[in-house]
CSV table of N, CA and C in Angstrom, one decimal:
chain,number,residue,atom,x,y,z
A,267,VAL,N,0.9,-1.2,0.0
A,267,VAL,CA,0.0,0.0,0.0
A,267,VAL,C,0.9,1.2,0.0
A,268,GLN,N,0.5,2.2,-0.7
A,268,GLN,CA,1.2,3.5,-0.7
A,268,GLN,C,0.4,4.6,-1.3
A,269,LEU,N,0.9,5.8,-0.9
A,269,LEU,CA,0.3,7.1,-1.4
A,269,LEU,C,1.5,7.8,-2.1
A,270,VAL,N,1.3,8.2,-3.3
A,270,VAL,CA,2.4,8.8,-4.0
A,270,VAL,C,2.0,10.1,-4.6
A,271,GLU,N,2.6,11.2,-4.2
A,271,GLU,CA,2.3,12.5,-4.7
A,271,GLU,C,3.2,12.9,-5.8
A,272,SER,N,2.7,13.8,-6.6
A,272,SER,CA,3.4,14.3,-7.8
A,272,SER,C,2.8,15.7,-8.1
A,273,GLY,N,3.6,16.4,-8.9
A,273,GLY,CA,3.1,17.7,-9.4
A,273,GLY,C,3.6,18.9,-8.8
A,274,GLY,N,4.5,18.8,-7.8
A,274,GLY,CA,5.0,20.0,-7.2
A,274,GLY,C,6.0,20.7,-8.1
A,275,GLY,N,6.5,21.8,-7.7
A,275,GLY,CA,7.5,22.5,-8.5
A,275,GLY,C,7.6,23.9,-8.1
A,276,SER,N,8.3,24.7,-8.9
A,276,SER,CA,8.6,26.1,-8.6
A,276,SER,C,7.8,27.0,-9.5
A,277,VAL,N,7.1,28.0,-8.9
A,277,VAL,CA,6.3,28.9,-9.7
A,277,VAL,C,6.4,30.3,-9.2
A,278,GLN,N,6.1,31.2,-10.0
A,278,GLN,CA,6.1,32.6,-9.5
A,278,GLN,C,4.7,32.9,-8.8
A,279,ALA,N,4.8,33.9,-8.0
A,279,ALA,CA,3.5,34.4,-7.3
A,279,ALA,C,2.4,34.7,-8.3
A,280,GLY,N,1.3,34.2,-8.0
A,280,GLY,CA,0.1,34.3,-8.9
A,280,GLY,C,-0.1,33.2,-9.8
A,281,GLY,N,0.9,32.3,-9.8
A,281,GLY,CA,0.8,31.1,-10.7
A,281,GLY,C,0.0,30.0,-10.1
A,282,SER,N,0.0,28.9,-10.9
A,282,SER,CA,-0.9,27.7,-10.5
A,282,SER,C,-0.1,26.4,-10.6
A,283,LEU,N,-0.5,25.4,-9.9
A,283,LEU,CA,0.0,24.1,-10.0
A,283,LEU,C,-1.1,23.1,-9.7
A,284,ARG,N,-0.9,21.9,-10.2
A,284,ARG,CA,-1.9,20.8,-9.8
A,284,ARG,C,-1.1,19.6,-9.2
A,285,LEU,N,-1.4,19.3,-8.0
A,285,LEU,CA,-0.8,18.2,-7.3
A,285,LEU,C,-1.7,16.9,-7.5
A,286,SER,N,-1.1,15.8,-7.5
A,286,SER,CA,-1.8,14.5,-7.6
A,286,SER,C,-1.3,13.6,-6.5
A,287,CYS,N,-2.2,12.8,-6.0
A,287,CYS,CA,-1.9,11.7,-5.1
A,287,CYS,C,-2.6,10.5,-5.4
A,288,LYS,N,-1.8,9.5,-5.8
A,288,LYS,CA,-2.4,8.2,-6.2
A,288,LYS,C,-2.3,7.2,-5.0
A,289,ALA,N,-3.4,6.6,-4.7
A,289,ALA,CA,-3.5,5.6,-3.6
A,289,ALA,C,-3.4,4.2,-4.3
A,290,SER,N,-2.5,3.4,-3.8
A,290,SER,CA,-2.4,2.0,-4.4
A,290,SER,C,-2.4,1.0,-3.3
A,291,GLY,N,-3.2,-0.1,-3.6
A,291,GLY,CA,-3.2,-1.2,-2.7
A,291,GLY,C,-4.3,-1.3,-1.7
A,292,TYR,N,-5.0,-0.2,-1.5
A,292,TYR,CA,-6.0,-0.1,-0.5
A,292,TYR,C,-7.3,-0.7,-1.0
A,293,THR,N,-8.1,-1.2,-0.1
A,293,THR,CA,-9.4,-1.7,-0.6
A,293,THR,C,-10.5,-0.6,-0.5
A,294,TYR,N,-10.2,0.4,0.3
A,294,TYR,CA,-11.2,1.5,0.4
A,294,TYR,C,-10.6,2.7,1.1
A,295,CYS,N,-10.9,3.9,0.7
A,295,CYS,CA,-10.5,5.1,1.5
A,295,CYS,C,-11.8,5.9,1.8
A,296,GLN,N,-11.9,6.1,3.1
A,296,GLN,CA,-13.0,6.9,3.6
A,296,GLN,C,-12.9,8.4,3.2
A,297,ASP,N,-11.7,8.9,3.4
A,297,ASP,CA,-11.4,10.2,3.0
A,297,ASP,C,-9.9,10.4,2.7
A,298,MET,N,-9.5,11.4,2.0
A,298,MET,CA,-8.1,11.7,1.7
A,298,MET,C,-7.9,13.2,1.8
A,299,SER,N,-6.8,13.6,2.2
A,299,SER,CA,-6.5,15.0,2.6
A,299,SER,C,-5.1,15.4,2.1
A,300,TRP,N,-5.0,16.7,2.0
A,300,TRP,CA,-3.7,17.3,1.8
A,300,TRP,C,-3.3,18.1,3.0
A,301,TYR,N,-2.1,18.0,3.4
A,301,TYR,CA,-1.5,18.8,4.4
A,301,TYR,C,-0.2,19.4,3.8
A,302,ARG,N,0.3,20.4,4.5
A,302,ARG,CA,1.5,21.0,4.1
A,302,ARG,C,2.4,21.4,5.3
A,303,GLN,N,3.6,21.5,5.1
A,303,GLN,CA,4.6,21.9,6.1
A,303,GLN,C,5.6,22.7,5.6
A,304,ALA,N,5.6,24.0,6.0
A,304,ALA,CA,6.7,24.9,5.6
A,304,ALA,C,7.9,24.7,6.5
A,305,LEU,N,9.0,25.2,6.1
A,305,LEU,CA,10.3,25.0,6.8
A,305,LEU,C,10.2,25.7,8.2
A,306,GLY,N,10.4,24.9,9.2
A,306,GLY,CA,10.4,25.5,10.6
A,306,GLY,C,9.0,25.6,11.2
A,307,LYS,N,8.0,25.1,10.5
A,307,LYS,CA,6.6,25.2,11.0
A,307,LYS,C,6.0,23.8,11.1
A,308,MET,N,4.9,23.8,11.8
A,308,MET,CA,4.1,22.6,12.0
A,308,MET,C,3.4,22.2,10.8
A,309,ARG,N,3.1,21.0,10.6
A,309,ARG,CA,2.3,20.5,9.5
A,309,ARG,C,0.9,21.0,9.7
A,310,GLU,N,0.3,21.5,8.6
A,310,GLU,CA,-1.1,22.0,8.8
A,310,GLU,C,-2.0,21.5,7.7
A,311,PHE,N,-3.3,21.4,8.1
A,311,PHE,CA,-4.3,20.9,7.2
A,311,PHE,C,-4.6,21.9,6.1
A,312,VAL,N,-4.8,21.3,4.9
A,312,VAL,CA,-5.1,22.2,3.7
A,312,VAL,C,-6.5,21.9,3.2
A,313,SER,N,-6.8,20.6,2.9
A,313,SER,CA,-8.1,20.3,2.3
A,313,SER,C,-8.3,18.8,2.5
A,314,ARG,N,-9.6,18.4,2.5
A,314,ARG,CA,-10.0,17.0,2.6
A,314,ARG,C,-11.2,16.7,1.6
A,315,ILE,N,-11.2,15.5,1.1
A,315,ILE,CA,-12.4,15.1,0.3
A,315,ILE,C,-12.8,13.7,0.8
A,316,GLY,N,-14.1,13.6,1.0
A,316,GLY,CA,-14.6,12.3,1.5
A,316,GLY,C,-15.1,11.4,0.4
A,317,ASP,N,-15.4,10.2,0.7
A,317,ASP,CA,-15.8,9.2,-0.3
A,317,ASP,C,-17.1,9.6,-1.0
A,318,ASN,N,-17.9,10.5,-0.3
A,318,ASN,CA,-19.1,11.0,-0.8
A,318,ASN,C,-18.9,12.3,-1.6
A,319,GLY,N,-17.6,12.7,-1.7
A,319,GLY,CA,-17.3,14.0,-2.5
A,319,GLY,C,-17.4,15.2,-1.7
A,320,LEU,N,-17.7,15.1,-0.4
A,320,LEU,CA,-17.8,16.3,0.5
A,320,LEU,C,-16.3,16.9,0.7
A,321,THR,N,-16.2,18.2,0.5
A,321,THR,CA,-14.9,18.8,0.6
A,321,THR,C,-14.8,19.8,1.8
A,322,THR,N,-13.6,20.0,2.3
A,322,THR,CA,-13.4,21.0,3.3
A,322,THR,C,-12.0,21.6,3.0
A,323,TYR,N,-11.9,22.9,3.4
A,323,TYR,CA,-10.7,23.6,3.1
A,323,TYR,C,-10.2,24.4,4.4
A,324,ALA,N,-8.9,24.6,4.5
A,324,ALA,CA,-8.5,25.6,5.5
A,324,ALA,C,-8.8,27.0,5.0
A,325,ASP,N,-9.0,27.9,5.9
A,325,ASP,CA,-9.4,29.3,5.6
A,325,ASP,C,-8.4,29.9,4.7
A,326,SER,N,-7.1,29.6,4.9
A,326,SER,CA,-6.0,30.2,4.2
A,326,SER,C,-6.0,29.9,2.7
A,327,VAL,N,-6.7,28.8,2.3
A,327,VAL,CA,-6.6,28.4,0.9
A,327,VAL,C,-8.0,28.4,0.2
A,328,LYS,N,-9.0,28.7,1.0
A,328,LYS,CA,-10.4,28.7,0.5
A,328,LYS,C,-10.5,29.7,-0.6
A,329,GLY,N,-11.1,29.2,-1.7
A,329,GLY,CA,-11.3,30.1,-2.9
A,329,GLY,C,-10.1,30.1,-3.8
A,330,ARG,N,-9.0,29.5,-3.4
A,330,ARG,CA,-7.8,29.5,-4.3
A,330,ARG,C,-7.4,28.1,-4.6
A,331,PHE,N,-7.7,27.1,-3.7
A,331,PHE,CA,-7.3,25.7,-4.0
A,331,PHE,C,-8.6,24.9,-4.2
A,332,THR,N,-8.5,23.9,-5.0
A,332,THR,CA,-9.7,23.0,-5.2
A,332,THR,C,-9.2,21.6,-5.2
A,333,ILE,N,-9.9,20.8,-4.3
A,333,ILE,CA,-9.6,19.4,-4.2
A,333,ILE,C,-10.6,18.6,-5.0
A,334,SER,N,-10.2,17.5,-5.7
A,334,SER,CA,-11.1,16.7,-6.5
A,334,SER,C,-10.6,15.3,-6.5
A,335,GLN,N,-11.4,14.4,-7.0
A,335,GLN,CA,-10.9,13.0,-7.0
A,335,GLN,C,-11.4,12.3,-8.2
A,336,ASP,N,-10.6,11.3,-8.7
A,336,ASP,CA,-11.0,10.4,-9.8
A,336,ASP,C,-11.0,9.0,-9.2
A,337,ASN,N,-12.1,8.5,-8.9
A,337,ASN,CA,-12.2,7.2,-8.3
A,337,ASN,C,-11.7,6.1,-9.2
A,338,THR,N,-11.9,6.3,-10.5
A,338,THR,CA,-11.4,5.3,-11.4
A,338,THR,C,-9.9,5.1,-11.4
A,339,LYS,N,-9.2,6.2,-11.0
A,339,LYS,CA,-7.8,6.1,-10.9
A,339,LYS,C,-7.2,6.1,-9.5
A,340,ASN,N,-8.1,6.0,-8.5
A,340,ASN,CA,-7.7,6.1,-7.1
A,340,ASN,C,-6.8,7.2,-6.8
A,341,THR,N,-7.1,8.4,-7.4
A,341,THR,CA,-6.3,9.5,-7.3
A,341,THR,C,-7.1,10.8,-6.9
A,342,ILE,N,-6.4,11.6,-6.0
A,342,ILE,CA,-7.0,12.9,-5.7
A,342,ILE,C,-6.1,13.9,-6.3
A,343,TYR,N,-6.7,15.1,-6.4
A,343,TYR,CA,-5.9,16.2,-7.0
A,343,TYR,C,-6.1,17.4,-6.1
A,344,LEU,N,-5.1,18.3,-6.2
A,344,LEU,CA,-5.3,19.6,-5.5
A,344,LEU,C,-4.8,20.7,-6.5
A,345,GLU,N,-5.8,21.5,-7.0
A,345,GLU,CA,-5.5,22.5,-7.9
A,345,GLU,C,-5.2,23.8,-7.1
A,346,LEU,N,-4.0,24.3,-7.3
A,346,LEU,CA,-3.5,25.5,-6.5
A,346,LEU,C,-3.5,26.7,-7.5
A,347,THR,N,-4.2,27.7,-7.1
A,347,THR,CA,-4.2,28.9,-8.0
A,347,THR,C,-3.9,30.1,-7.1
A,348,ARG,N,-3.5,31.2,-7.8
A,348,ARG,CA,-3.2,32.5,-7.1
A,348,ARG,C,-2.2,32.2,-5.9
A,349,LEU,N,-1.2,31.5,-6.3
A,349,LEU,CA,-0.2,31.1,-5.3
A,349,LEU,C,0.6,32.3,-4.8
A,350,ASN,N,1.0,32.3,-3.5
A,350,ASN,CA,1.8,33.3,-3.0
A,350,ASN,C,2.9,32.7,-2.1
A,351,ALA,N,3.8,33.5,-1.7
A,351,ALA,CA,5.0,32.9,-1.0
A,351,ALA,C,4.6,32.1,0.3
A,352,ASP,N,3.5,32.5,0.9
A,352,ASP,CA,3.1,31.7,2.1
A,352,ASP,C,2.7,30.3,1.8
A,353,ASP,N,2.5,30.0,0.5
A,353,ASP,CA,2.1,28.7,0.1
A,353,ASP,C,3.3,27.7,-0.1
A,354,THR,N,4.5,28.3,0.0
A,354,THR,CA,5.7,27.5,-0.1
A,354,THR,C,5.7,26.5,1.0
A,355,ALA,N,5.8,25.2,0.6
A,355,ALA,CA,5.8,24.2,1.6
A,355,ALA,C,6.0,22.8,1.0
A,356,MET,N,6.2,21.8,1.8
A,356,MET,CA,6.1,20.4,1.3
A,356,MET,C,4.7,20.0,1.5
A,357,TYR,N,4.1,19.5,0.4
A,357,TYR,CA,2.7,19.1,0.5
A,357,TYR,C,2.6,17.6,0.6
A,358,TYR,N,1.8,17.2,1.6
A,358,TYR,CA,1.7,15.7,1.9
A,358,TYR,C,0.3,15.3,1.6
A,359,CYS,N,0.1,14.1,1.1
A,359,CYS,CA,-1.2,13.4,0.9
A,359,CYS,C,-1.4,12.5,2.1
A,360,GLN,N,-2.6,12.5,2.7
A,360,GLN,CA,-2.9,11.7,3.8
A,360,GLN,C,-4.1,10.9,3.4
A,361,GLY,N,-4.1,9.6,3.7
A,361,GLY,CA,-5.2,8.7,3.4
A,361,GLY,C,-5.8,8.0,4.6
A,362,ASN,N,-7.1,8.0,4.7
A,362,ASN,CA,-7.8,7.3,5.8
A,362,ASN,C,-8.4,6.1,5.2
A,363,CYS,N,-7.6,5.0,5.1
A,363,CYS,CA,-8.0,4.0,4.2
A,363,CYS,C,-7.9,2.6,4.9
A,364,ARG,N,-8.5,1.6,4.2
A,364,ARG,CA,-8.4,0.2,4.7
A,364,ARG,C,-7.4,-0.6,3.9
A,365,ARG,N,-6.5,-1.2,4.6
A,365,ARG,CA,-5.6,-2.1,3.9
A,365,ARG,C,-6.2,-3.5,3.7
A,366,PRO,N,-5.7,-4.2,2.7
A,366,PRO,CA,-6.2,-5.5,2.5
A,366,PRO,C,-6.1,-6.4,3.7
A,367,GLY,N,-7.2,-7.1,4.1
A,367,GLY,CA,-7.1,-8.0,5.2
A,367,GLY,C,-7.3,-7.3,6.6
A,368,TRP,N,-7.4,-6.0,6.6
A,368,TRP,CA,-7.7,-5.3,7.8
A,368,TRP,C,-9.1,-4.9,8.0
A,369,ASP,N,-9.6,-4.9,9.2
A,369,ASP,CA,-11.0,-4.5,9.4
A,369,ASP,C,-11.2,-3.0,9.5
A,370,GLY,N,-10.3,-2.3,10.1
A,370,GLY,CA,-10.4,-0.9,10.4
A,370,GLY,C,-9.6,0.0,9.3
A,371,LEU,N,-9.7,1.2,9.6
A,371,LEU,CA,-9.0,2.2,8.7
A,371,LEU,C,-7.7,2.6,9.4
A,372,THR,N,-6.7,3.0,8.6
A,372,THR,CA,-5.5,3.5,9.1
A,372,THR,C,-5.1,4.8,8.4
A,373,ILE,N,-4.4,5.6,9.1
A,373,ILE,CA,-3.9,6.8,8.5
A,373,ILE,C,-2.5,6.6,7.9
A,374,ASP,N,-2.4,6.9,6.6
A,374,ASP,CA,-1.1,6.8,6.0
A,374,ASP,C,-0.7,8.1,5.3
A,375,TRP,N,0.6,8.3,5.1
A,375,TRP,CA,1.1,9.5,4.5
A,375,TRP,C,2.0,9.2,3.3
A,376,GLY,N,1.9,10.1,2.3
A,376,GLY,CA,2.8,10.0,1.2
A,376,GLY,C,4.1,10.7,1.6
A,377,GLN,N,5.1,10.7,0.7
A,377,GLN,CA,6.4,11.2,0.9
A,377,GLN,C,6.5,12.7,0.8
A,378,GLY,N,5.5,13.3,0.1
A,378,GLY,CA,5.4,14.7,-0.1
A,378,GLY,C,5.9,15.2,-1.4
A,379,THR,N,5.5,16.3,-1.8
A,379,THR,CA,5.9,17.0,-3.0
A,379,THR,C,6.1,18.5,-2.7
A,380,GLN,N,7.2,19.0,-3.1
A,380,GLN,CA,7.6,20.4,-2.8
A,380,GLN,C,6.9,21.4,-3.7
A,381,VAL,N,6.4,22.4,-3.1
A,381,VAL,CA,5.9,23.6,-3.8
A,381,VAL,C,6.6,24.8,-3.4
A,382,THR,N,7.2,25.5,-4.3
A,382,THR,CA,8.0,26.7,-4.0
A,382,THR,C,7.5,27.9,-4.8
A,383,VAL,N,7.1,28.9,-4.1
A,383,VAL,CA,6.5,30.1,-4.8
A,383,VAL,C,7.5,31.3,-4.6
A,384,SER,N,7.9,31.8,-5.7
A,384,SER,CA,8.8,33.0,-5.7
A,384,SER,C,8.1,34.3,-6.0
A,385,SER,N,8.4,35.3,-5.3
A,385,SER,CA,7.8,36.6,-5.5
A,385,SER,C,8.5,37.5,-6.4
């Protein structure tokens, strides 16, 4: 089982990026989320999408970031727009998913993908 992020990079302020997170090996995911951690700061919640499509966002990204999912590809996306320097961070995918042969759900993390915004 694994969560693999991609799509990070360096952009100028005002630019956009699309992050992807592919979940592999799980039998089911109740919800999946994006978190981020800037250098020297705590990891913080960015956005979540449930298996019913319900989405939530941190106030700091509301209106600028959009989370979505493609269940056929077991992948979630995070569209980042109107980026600013405060968005610079490592972005991590988190899955609340069931592993094969397990009854309950476990929280797993991907390795992260770096987003750097220059002003």
